[in-house]
Coordinates of N, CA and C in Angstrom, one line a residue:
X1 N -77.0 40.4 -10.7 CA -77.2 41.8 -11.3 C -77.0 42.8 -10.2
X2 N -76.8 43.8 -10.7 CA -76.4 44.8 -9.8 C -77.6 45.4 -9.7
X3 N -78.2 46.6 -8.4 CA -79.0 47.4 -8.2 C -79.7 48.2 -9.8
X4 N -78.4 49.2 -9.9 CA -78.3 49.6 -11.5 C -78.7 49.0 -12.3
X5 N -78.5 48.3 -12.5 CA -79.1 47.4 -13.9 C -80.2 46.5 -13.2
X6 N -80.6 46.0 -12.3 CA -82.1 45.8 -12.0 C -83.3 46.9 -12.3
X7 N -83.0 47.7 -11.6 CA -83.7 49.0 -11.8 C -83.5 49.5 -13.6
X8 N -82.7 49.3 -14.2 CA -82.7 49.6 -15.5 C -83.4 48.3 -16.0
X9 N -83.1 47.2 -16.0 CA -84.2 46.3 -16.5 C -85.9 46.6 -16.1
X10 N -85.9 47.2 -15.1 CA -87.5 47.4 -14.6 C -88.0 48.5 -15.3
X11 N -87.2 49.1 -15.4 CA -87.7 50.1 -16.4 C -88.1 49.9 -17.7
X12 N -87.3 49.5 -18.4 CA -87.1 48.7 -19.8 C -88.5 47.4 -19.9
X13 N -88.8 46.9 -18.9 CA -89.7 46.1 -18.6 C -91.4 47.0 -18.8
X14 N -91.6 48.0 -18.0 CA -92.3 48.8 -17.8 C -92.4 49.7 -18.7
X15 N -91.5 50.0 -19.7 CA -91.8 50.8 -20.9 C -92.3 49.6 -22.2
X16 N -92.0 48.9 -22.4 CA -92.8 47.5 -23.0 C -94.0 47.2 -23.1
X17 N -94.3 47.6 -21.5 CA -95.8 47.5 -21.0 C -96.9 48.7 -21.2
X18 N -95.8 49.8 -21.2 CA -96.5 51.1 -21.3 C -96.6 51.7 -23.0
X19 N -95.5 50.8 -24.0 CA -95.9 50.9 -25.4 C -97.4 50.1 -25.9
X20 N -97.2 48.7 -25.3 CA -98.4 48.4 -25.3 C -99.7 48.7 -25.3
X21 N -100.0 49.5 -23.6 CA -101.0 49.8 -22.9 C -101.4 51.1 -23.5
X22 N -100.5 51.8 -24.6 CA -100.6 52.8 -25.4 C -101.1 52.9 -26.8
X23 N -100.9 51.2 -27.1 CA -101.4 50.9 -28.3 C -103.6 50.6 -27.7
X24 N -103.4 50.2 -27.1 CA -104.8 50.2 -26.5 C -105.3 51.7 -26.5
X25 N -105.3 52.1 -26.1 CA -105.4 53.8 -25.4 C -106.2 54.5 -26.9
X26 N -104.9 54.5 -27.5 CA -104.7 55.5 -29.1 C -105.8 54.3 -29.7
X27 N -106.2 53.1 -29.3 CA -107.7 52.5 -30.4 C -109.0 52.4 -29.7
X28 N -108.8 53.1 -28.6 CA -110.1 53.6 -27.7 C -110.8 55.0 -27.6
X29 N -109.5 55.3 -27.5 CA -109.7 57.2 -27.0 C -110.6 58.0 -28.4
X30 N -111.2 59.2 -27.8 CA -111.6 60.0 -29.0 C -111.1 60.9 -29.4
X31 N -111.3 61.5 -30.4 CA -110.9 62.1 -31.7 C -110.0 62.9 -30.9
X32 N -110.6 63.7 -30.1 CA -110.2 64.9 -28.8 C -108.7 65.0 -28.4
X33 N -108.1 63.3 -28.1 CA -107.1 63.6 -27.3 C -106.4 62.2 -27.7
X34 N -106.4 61.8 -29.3 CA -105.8 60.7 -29.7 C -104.3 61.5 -30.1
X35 N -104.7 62.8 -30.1 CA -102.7 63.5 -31.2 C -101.8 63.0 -29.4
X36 N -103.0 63.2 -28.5 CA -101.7 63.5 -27.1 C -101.1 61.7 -26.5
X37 N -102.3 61.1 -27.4 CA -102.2 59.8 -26.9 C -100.9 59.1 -27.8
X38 N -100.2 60.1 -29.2 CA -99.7 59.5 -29.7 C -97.9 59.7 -29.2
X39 N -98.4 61.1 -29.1 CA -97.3 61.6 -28.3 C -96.8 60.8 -27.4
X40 N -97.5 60.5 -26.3 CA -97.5 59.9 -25.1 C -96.7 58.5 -25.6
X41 N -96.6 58.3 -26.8 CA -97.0 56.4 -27.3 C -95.6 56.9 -27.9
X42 N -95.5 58.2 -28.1 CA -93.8 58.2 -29.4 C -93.0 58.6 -28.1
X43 N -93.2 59.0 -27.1 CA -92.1 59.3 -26.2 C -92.0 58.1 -24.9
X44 N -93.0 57.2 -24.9 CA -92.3 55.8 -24.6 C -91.5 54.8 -25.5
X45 N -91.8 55.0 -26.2 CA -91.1 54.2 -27.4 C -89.5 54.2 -27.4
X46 N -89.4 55.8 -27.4 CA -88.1 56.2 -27.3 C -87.6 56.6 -26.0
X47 N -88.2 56.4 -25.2 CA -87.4 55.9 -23.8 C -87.5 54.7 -23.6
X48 N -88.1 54.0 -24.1 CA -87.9 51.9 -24.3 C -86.1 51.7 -24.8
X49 N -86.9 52.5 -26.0 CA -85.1 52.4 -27.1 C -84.0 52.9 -26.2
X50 N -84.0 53.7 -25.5 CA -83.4 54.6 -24.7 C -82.6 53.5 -23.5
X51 N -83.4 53.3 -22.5 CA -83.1 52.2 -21.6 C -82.2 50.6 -22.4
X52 N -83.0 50.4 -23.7 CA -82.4 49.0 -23.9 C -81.1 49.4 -24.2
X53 N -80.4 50.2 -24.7 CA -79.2 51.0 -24.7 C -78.3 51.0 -23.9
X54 N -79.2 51.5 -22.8 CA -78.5 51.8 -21.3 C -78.2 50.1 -20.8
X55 N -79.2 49.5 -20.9 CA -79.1 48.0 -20.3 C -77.6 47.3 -21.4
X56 N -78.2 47.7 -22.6 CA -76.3 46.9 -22.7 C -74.7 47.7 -22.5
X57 N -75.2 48.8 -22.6 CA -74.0 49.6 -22.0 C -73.3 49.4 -20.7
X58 N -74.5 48.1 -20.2 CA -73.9 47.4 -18.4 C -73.6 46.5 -19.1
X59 N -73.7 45.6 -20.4 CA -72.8 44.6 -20.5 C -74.2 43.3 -20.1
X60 N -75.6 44.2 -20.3 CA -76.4 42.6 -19.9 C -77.7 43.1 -20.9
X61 N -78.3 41.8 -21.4 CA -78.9 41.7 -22.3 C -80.5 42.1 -22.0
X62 N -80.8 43.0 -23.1 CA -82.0 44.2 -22.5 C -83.5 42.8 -22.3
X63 N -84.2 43.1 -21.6 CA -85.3 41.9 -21.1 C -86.3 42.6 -22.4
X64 N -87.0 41.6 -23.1 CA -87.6 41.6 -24.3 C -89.5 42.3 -23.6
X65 N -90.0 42.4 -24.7 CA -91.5 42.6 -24.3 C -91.8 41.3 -24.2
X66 N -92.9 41.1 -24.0 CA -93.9 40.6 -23.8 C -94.7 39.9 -24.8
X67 N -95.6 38.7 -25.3 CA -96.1 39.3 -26.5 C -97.5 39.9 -26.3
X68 N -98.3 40.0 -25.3 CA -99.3 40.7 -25.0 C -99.2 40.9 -23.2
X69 N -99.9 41.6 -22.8 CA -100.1 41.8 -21.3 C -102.0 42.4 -21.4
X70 N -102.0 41.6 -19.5 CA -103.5 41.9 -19.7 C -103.6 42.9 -19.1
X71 N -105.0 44.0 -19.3 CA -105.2 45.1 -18.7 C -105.4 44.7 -17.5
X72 N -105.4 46.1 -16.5 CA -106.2 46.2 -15.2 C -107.5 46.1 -15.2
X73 N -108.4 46.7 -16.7 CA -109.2 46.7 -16.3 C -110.3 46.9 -17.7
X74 N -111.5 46.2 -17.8 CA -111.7 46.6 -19.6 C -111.7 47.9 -19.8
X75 N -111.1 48.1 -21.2 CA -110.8 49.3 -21.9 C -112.3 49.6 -23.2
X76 N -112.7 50.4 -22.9 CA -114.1 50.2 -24.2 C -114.0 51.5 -24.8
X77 N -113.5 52.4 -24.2 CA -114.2 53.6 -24.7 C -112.6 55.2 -23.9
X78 N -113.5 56.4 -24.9 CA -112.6 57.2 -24.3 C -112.5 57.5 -22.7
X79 N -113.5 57.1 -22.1 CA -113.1 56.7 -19.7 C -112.0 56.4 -19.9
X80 N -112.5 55.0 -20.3 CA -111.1 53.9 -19.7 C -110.3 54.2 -20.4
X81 N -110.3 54.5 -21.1 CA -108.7 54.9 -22.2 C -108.1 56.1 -21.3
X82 N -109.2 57.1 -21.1 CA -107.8 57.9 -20.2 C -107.8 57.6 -19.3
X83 N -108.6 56.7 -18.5 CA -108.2 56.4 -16.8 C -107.1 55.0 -17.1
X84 N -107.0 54.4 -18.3 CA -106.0 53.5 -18.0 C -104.5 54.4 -18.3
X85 N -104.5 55.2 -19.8 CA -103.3 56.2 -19.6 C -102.8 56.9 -18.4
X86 N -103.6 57.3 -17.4 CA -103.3 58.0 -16.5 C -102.6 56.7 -15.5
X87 N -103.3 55.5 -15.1 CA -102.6 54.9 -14.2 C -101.0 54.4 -14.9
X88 N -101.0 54.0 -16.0 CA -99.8 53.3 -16.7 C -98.9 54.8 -16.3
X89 N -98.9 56.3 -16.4 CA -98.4 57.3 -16.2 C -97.8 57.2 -14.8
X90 N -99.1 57.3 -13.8 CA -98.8 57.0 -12.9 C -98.0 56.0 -12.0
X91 N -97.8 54.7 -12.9 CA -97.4 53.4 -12.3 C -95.8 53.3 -12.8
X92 N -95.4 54.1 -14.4 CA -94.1 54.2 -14.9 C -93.2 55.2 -13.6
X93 N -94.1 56.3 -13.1 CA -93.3 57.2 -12.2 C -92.6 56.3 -11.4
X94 N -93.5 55.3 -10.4 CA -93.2 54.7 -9.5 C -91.8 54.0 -9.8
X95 N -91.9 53.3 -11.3 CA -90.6 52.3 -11.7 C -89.6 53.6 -11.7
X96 N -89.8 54.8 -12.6 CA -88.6 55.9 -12.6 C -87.7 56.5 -11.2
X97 N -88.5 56.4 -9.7 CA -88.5 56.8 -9.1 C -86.9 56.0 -8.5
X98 N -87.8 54.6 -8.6 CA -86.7 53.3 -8.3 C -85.1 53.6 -9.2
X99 N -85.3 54.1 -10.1 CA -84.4 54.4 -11.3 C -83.2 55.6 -10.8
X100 N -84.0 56.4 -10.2 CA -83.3 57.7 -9.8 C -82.5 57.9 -8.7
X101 N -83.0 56.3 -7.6 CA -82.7 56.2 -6.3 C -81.5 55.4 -7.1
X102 N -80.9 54.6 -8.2 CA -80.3 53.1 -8.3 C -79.5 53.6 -8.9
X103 N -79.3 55.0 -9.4 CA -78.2 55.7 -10.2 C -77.7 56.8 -9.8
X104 N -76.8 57.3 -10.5 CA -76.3 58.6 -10.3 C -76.0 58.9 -11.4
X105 N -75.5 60.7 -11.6 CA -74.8 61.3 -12.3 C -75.9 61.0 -13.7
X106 N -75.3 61.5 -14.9 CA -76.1 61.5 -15.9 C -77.1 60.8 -16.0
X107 N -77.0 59.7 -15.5 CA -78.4 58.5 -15.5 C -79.2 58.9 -14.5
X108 N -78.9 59.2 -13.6 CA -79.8 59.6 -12.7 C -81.0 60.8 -12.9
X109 N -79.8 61.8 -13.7 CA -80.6 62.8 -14.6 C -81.5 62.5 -15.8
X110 N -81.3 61.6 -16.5 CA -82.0 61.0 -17.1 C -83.4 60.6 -16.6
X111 N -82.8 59.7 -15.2 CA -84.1 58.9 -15.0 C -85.6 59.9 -14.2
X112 N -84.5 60.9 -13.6 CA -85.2 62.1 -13.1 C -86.2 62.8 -14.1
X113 N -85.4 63.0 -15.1 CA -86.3 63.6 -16.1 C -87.2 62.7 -16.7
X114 N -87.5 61.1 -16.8 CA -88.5 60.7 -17.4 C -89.5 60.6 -16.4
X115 N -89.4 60.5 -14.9 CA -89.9 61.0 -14.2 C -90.8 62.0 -13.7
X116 N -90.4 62.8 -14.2 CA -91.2 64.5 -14.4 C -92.0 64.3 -15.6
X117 N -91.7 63.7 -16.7 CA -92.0 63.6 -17.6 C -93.3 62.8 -17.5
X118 N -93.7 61.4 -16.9 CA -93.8 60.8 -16.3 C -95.3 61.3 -15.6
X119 N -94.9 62.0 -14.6 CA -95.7 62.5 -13.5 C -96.6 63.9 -14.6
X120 N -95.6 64.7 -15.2 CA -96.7 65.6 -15.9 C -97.8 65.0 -16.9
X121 N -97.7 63.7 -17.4 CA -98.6 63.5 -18.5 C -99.6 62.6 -17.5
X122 N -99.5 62.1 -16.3 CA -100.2 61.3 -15.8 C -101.2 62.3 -15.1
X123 N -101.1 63.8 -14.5 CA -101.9 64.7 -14.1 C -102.6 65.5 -15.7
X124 N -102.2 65.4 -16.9 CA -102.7 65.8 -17.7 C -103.9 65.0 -18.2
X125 N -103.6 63.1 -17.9 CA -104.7 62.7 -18.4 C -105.6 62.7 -16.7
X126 N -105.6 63.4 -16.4 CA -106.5 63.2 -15.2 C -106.2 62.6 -13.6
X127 N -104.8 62.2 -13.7 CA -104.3 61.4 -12.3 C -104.3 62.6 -11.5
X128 N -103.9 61.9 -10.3 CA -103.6 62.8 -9.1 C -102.1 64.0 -8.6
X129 N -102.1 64.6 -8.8 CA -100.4 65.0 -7.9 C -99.9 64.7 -7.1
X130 N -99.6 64.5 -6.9 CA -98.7 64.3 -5.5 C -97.2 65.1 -5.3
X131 N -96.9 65.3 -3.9 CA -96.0 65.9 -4.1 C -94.5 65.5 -4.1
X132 N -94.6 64.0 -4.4 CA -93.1 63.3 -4.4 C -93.5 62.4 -5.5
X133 N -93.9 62.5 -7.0 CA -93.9 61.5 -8.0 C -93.3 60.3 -7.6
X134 N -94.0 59.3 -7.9 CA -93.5 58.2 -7.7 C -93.4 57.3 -6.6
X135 N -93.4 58.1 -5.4 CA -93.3 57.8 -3.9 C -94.3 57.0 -3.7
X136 N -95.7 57.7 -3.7 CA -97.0 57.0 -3.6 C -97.2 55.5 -4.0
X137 N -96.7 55.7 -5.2 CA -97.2 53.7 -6.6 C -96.1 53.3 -5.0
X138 N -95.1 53.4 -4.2 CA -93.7 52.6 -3.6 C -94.5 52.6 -2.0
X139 N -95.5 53.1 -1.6 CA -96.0 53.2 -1.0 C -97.3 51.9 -0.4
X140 N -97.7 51.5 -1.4 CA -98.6 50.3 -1.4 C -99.9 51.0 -2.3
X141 N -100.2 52.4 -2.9 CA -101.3 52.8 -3.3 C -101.1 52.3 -5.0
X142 N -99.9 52.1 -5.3 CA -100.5 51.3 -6.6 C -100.4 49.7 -7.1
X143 N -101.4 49.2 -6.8 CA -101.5 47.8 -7.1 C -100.6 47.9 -8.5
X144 N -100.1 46.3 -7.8 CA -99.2 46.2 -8.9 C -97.7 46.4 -9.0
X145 N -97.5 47.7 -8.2 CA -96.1 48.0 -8.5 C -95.1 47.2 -7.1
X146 N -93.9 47.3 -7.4 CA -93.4 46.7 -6.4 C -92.2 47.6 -5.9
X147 N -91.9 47.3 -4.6 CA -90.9 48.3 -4.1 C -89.6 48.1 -4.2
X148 N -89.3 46.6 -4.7 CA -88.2 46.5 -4.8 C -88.0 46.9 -6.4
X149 N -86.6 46.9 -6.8 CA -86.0 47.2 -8.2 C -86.4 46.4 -8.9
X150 N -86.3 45.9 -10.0 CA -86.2 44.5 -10.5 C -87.1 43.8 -10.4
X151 N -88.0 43.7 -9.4 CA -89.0 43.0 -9.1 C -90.1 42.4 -10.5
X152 N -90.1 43.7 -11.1 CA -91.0 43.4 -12.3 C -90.4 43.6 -13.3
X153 N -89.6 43.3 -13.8 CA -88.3 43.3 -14.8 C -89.0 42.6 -16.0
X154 N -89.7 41.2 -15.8 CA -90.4 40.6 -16.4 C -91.5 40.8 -17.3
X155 N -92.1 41.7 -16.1 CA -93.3 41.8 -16.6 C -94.1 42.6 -16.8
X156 N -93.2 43.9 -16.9 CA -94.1 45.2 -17.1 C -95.6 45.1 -15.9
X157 N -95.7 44.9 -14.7 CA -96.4 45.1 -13.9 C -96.6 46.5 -13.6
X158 N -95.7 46.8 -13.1 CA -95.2 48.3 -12.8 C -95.6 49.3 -13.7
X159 N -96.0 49.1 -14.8 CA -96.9 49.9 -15.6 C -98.1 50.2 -16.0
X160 N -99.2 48.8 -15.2 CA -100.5 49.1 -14.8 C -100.8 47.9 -16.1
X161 N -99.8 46.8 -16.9 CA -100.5 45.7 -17.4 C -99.8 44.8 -17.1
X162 N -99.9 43.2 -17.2 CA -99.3 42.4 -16.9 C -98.9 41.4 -18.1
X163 N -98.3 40.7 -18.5 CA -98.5 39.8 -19.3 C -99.6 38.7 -19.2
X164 N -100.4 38.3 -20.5 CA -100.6 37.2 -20.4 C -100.2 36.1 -21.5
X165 N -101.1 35.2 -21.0 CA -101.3 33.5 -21.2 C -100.2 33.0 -21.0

């Protein structure tokens, strides 16, 4: 596989993970901040759909979900619900980041923009800023993510769950 399309698999991988870790979120969180959690859950969706597109547009076959992945960490209530939202926010930048470096031209812009995208909703539920989204998760500060492309293509790691059993 090419760079491009590893990094487009890792993404496609990572949004799988981050639909998931969204369906958790929206049956934890409270009343307060479930409309944003859904948001959050309808605009990965359609950047999953988005990516598996892109991945056959290379001519290779989009990598499937998962049928469950385990959390980082128990989820009981509205905390962990937004501190797990914010890391999966946080942890998708990282894979986007990889995305933006592995492309160009319109994809690139794309992947740029789910990136921002990305990085704004992860400071909304409470993450940190930084001043290079993404950089940091590639940096060693987020467990989990990997520096190379493709690396988690499998397994939606990179989005703060893993698969299990």
């Amino acid at each position: 596989m090419s760079a491009e399309l590893d990094a487009f698999q890792a993404a496609l991988a990572a949004e799988h993970a981050a639909v998931y870790g969204y369906g958790v979120v929206g049956g934890q969180i409270g009343e307060a901040r479930r409309g944003e959690a859904r948001v959050a859950w309808d605009a990965h969706r359609a950047r999953r759909d988005a990516l598996a597109r892109a991945v056959r547009d290379l001519g290779a076959e989009p990598v499937a979900a998962n049928a469950g992945y385990a959390l980082p960490f128990p989820v009981d209530g509205t905390s962990s619900a937004v501190r797990l939202a914010a890391q999966l926010e946080e942890r998708i930048a990282g894979v986007y980041s990889d995305l933006v470096r592995a492309t160009s031209g319109a994809r690139r812009g794309d992947a740029a923009g789910a990136l921002r995208e990305a990085s704004v909703r992860a400071v909304r539920w409470g993450g940190g800023s930084v001043a290079f989204p993404g950089l940091a998760e590639r940096g060693g500060a987020g467990a989990g993510a990997s520096a190379e492309p493709g690396a988690s293509a499998d397994s939606g790691a990179s989005a703060g769950v893993t698969p299990s059993g």
